[in-house]
Coordinates of C-alpha atoms and ligand atoms in Angstrom, one line a residue:
X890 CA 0.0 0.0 0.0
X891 CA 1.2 3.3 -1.3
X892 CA 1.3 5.9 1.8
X893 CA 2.5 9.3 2.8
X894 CA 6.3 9.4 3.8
X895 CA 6.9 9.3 7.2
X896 CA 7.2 13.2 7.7
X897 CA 4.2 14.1 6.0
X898 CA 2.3 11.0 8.3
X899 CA 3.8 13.1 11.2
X900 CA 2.7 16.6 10.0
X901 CA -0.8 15.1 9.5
X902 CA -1.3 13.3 12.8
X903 CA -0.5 16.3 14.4
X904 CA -2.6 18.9 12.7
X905 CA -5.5 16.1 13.3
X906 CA -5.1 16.4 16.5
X907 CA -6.3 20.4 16.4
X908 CA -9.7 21.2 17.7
X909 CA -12.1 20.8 14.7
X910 CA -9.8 19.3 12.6
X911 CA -10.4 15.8 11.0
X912 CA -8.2 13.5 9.1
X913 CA -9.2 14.5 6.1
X914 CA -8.6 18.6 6.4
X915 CA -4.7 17.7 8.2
X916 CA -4.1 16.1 5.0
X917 CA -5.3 18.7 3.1
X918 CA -3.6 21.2 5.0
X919 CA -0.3 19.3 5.2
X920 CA -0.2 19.2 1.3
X921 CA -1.3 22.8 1.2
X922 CA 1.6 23.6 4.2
X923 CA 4.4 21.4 1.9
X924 CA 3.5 22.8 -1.3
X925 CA 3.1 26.4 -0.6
X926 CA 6.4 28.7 -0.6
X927 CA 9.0 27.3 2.1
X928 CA 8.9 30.7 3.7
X929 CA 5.7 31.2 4.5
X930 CA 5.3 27.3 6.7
X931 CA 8.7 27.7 8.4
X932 CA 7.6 31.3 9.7
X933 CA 4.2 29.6 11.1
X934 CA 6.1 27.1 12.6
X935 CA 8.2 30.3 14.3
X936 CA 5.7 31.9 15.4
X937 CA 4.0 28.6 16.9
X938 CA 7.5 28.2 18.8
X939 CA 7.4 32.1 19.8
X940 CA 3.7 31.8 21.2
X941 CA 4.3 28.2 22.9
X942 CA 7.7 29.4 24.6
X943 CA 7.0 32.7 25.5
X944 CA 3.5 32.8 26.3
X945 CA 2.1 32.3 29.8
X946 CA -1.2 32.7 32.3
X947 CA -1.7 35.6 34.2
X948 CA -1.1 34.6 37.8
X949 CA -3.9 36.7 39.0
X950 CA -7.0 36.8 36.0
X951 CA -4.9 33.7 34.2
X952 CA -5.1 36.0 30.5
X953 CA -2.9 35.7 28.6
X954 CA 0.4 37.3 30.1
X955 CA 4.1 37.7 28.8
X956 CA 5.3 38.3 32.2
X957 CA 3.6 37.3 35.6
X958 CA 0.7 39.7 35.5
X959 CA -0.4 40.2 32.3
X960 CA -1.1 43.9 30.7
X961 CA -5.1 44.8 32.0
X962 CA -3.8 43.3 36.0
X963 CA -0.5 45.7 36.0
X964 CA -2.9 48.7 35.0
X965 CA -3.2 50.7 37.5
X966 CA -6.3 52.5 36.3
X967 CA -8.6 49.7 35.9
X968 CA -11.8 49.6 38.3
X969 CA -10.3 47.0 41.0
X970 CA -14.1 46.7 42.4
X971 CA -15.1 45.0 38.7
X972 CA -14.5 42.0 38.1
X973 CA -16.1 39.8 35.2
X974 CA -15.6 36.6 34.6
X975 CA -15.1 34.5 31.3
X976 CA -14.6 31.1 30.3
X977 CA -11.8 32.0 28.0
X978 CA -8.8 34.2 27.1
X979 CA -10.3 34.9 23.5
X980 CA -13.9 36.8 25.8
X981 CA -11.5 38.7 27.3
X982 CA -10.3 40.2 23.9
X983 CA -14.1 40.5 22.6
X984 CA -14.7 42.4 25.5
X985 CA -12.2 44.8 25.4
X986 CA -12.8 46.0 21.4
X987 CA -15.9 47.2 22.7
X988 CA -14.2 49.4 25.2
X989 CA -17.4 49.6 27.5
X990 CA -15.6 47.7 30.5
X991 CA -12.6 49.1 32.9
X992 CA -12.8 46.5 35.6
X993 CA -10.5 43.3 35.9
X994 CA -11.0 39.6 34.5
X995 CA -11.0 36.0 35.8
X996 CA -10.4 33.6 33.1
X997 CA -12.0 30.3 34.4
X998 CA -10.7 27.9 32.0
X999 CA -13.7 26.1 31.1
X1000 CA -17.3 25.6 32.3
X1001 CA -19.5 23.4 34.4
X1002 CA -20.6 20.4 32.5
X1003 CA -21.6 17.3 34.7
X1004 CA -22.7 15.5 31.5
X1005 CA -18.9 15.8 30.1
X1006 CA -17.4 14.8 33.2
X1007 CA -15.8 17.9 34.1
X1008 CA -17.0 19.7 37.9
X1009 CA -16.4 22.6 39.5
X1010 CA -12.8 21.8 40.3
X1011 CA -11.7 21.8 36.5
X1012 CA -12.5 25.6 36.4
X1013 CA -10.3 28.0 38.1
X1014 CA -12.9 28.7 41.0
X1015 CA -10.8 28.5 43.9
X1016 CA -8.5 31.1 42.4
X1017 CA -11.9 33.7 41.9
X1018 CA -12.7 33.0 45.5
X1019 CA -9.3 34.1 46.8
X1020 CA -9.7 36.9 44.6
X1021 CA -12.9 38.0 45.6
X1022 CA -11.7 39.7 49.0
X1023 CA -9.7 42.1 47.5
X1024 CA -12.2 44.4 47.5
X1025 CA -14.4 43.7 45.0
X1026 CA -18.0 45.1 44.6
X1027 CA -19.7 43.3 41.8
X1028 CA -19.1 40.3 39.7
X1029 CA -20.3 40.1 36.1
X1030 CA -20.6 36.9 35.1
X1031 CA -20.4 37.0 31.8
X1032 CA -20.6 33.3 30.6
X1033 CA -22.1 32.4 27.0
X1034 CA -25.7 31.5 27.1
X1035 CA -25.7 28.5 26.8
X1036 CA -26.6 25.8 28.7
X1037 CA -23.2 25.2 30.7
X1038 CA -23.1 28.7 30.6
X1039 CA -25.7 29.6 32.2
X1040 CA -25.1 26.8 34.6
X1041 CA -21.6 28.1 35.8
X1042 CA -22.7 31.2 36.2
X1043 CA -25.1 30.4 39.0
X1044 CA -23.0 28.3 40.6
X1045 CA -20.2 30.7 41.0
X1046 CA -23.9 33.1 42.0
X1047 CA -23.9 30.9 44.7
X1048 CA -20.6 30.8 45.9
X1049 CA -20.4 34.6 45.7
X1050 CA -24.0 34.9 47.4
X1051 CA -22.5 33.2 50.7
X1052 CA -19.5 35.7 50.9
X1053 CA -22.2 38.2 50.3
X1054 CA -21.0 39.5 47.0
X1055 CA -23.3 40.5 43.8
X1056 CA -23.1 38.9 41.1
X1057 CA -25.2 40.0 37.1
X1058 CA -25.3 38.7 34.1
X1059 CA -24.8 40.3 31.1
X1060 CA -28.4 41.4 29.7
X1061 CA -30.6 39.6 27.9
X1062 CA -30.2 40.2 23.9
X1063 CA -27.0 38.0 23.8
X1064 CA -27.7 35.6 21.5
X1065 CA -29.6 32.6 23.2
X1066 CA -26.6 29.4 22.8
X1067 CA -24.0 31.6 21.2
X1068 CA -20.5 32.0 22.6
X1069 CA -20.0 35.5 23.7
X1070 CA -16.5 35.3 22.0
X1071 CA -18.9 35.8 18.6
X1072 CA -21.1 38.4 20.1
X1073 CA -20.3 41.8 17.9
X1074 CA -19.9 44.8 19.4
X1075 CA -22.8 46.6 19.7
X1076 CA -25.1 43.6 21.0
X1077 CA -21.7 43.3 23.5
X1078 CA -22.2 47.1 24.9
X1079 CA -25.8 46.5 24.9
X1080 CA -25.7 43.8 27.2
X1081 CA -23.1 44.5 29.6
X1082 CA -24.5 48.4 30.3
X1083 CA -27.9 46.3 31.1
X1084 CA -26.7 44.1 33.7
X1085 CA -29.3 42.0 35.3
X1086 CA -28.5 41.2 39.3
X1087 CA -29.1 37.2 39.5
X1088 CA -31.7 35.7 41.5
X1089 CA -31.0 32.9 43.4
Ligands
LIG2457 ZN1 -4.3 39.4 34.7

């Protein structure tokens, strides 16, 4: 049987193993990666190095950072009694082209989902809680709406209930099961200048 050479079986195994990417497409984008200009795949593979080593979590929102804290905690001017609260580092970025917010972040690192296997412990909760006493008024929890969303959110509502913190929601008018990553602007602004306080 006639196969790929060994390098190329490597470069495809690999890119298969990307989020959303089947067998099919790593093949497809191995051939495209080997037959375009030598240049432009050895300066991708750069700048995955560059990201890989040099990038790091924030060791207080866990961003993105290139040193300990990253560039929103070591700003002095931020609103240190706003905190909002995102699944992922990419929310944090959709939130700040719409320029609305000047409180902190916590990056949780994933969401509540009993039916995947993955609790409350798989999420960086603790780290919010330690947080949380720092003086900090309000809590926008601004998890997609969606189901596991939506879920998180009130049980972090909880949590923050018993050390008798308020926590809202982003307004209603987000998207019903869209990731607020893909929110635009406007619907973004919208929703976070209507917060909603959460009833438990
Ligand atoms: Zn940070």
């Amino acid at each position: 049987v006639v196969s790929y050479p060994q390098s190329v079986l490597k470069l495809i195994r690999e890119l298969s193993r990307l989020p959303s990417i089947g067998e099919k497409s790593a093949a497809r984008l191995a051939y495209f990666l080997v037959n375009t200009d030598k240049k432009q795949a050895l300066d991708l593979a750069a700048a995955i190095n560059g990201a890989v080593t040099s990038i790091k979590f924030c060791e207080n929102c866990y961003f993105f950072a290139e040193d300990k804290l990253c560039t929103v905690c070591s700003n002095s001017s931020r609103d240190m009694e706003l905190l909002c609260v995102v699944e992922k580092p990419m929310d944090v970025i959709a939130i700040e082209r719409m320029s609305e917010f000047n409180g902190l972040y916590h990056v949780l690192h994933g969401l509540w989902a009993p039916l995947k296997g993955r609790g409350p412990e798989s999420m960086k909760i603790n780290e919010l809680l330690k947080r949380i006493d720092n003086g900090v008024k309000e809590v926008i929890l601004a998890t997609s709406s969606t189901v596991e969303g939506d879920a998180t959110a009130l049980y972090i509502a909880k949590l923050l209930a018993g050390k008798g913190i308020k926590s809202t929601r982003p307004a209603q008018g987000m998207p019903k099961g869209a990731e607020l990553e893909y929110a635009d602007d406007l619907t973004l602004s919208r929703a976070f200048s209507a917060r909603n306080i959460i009833n438990l």
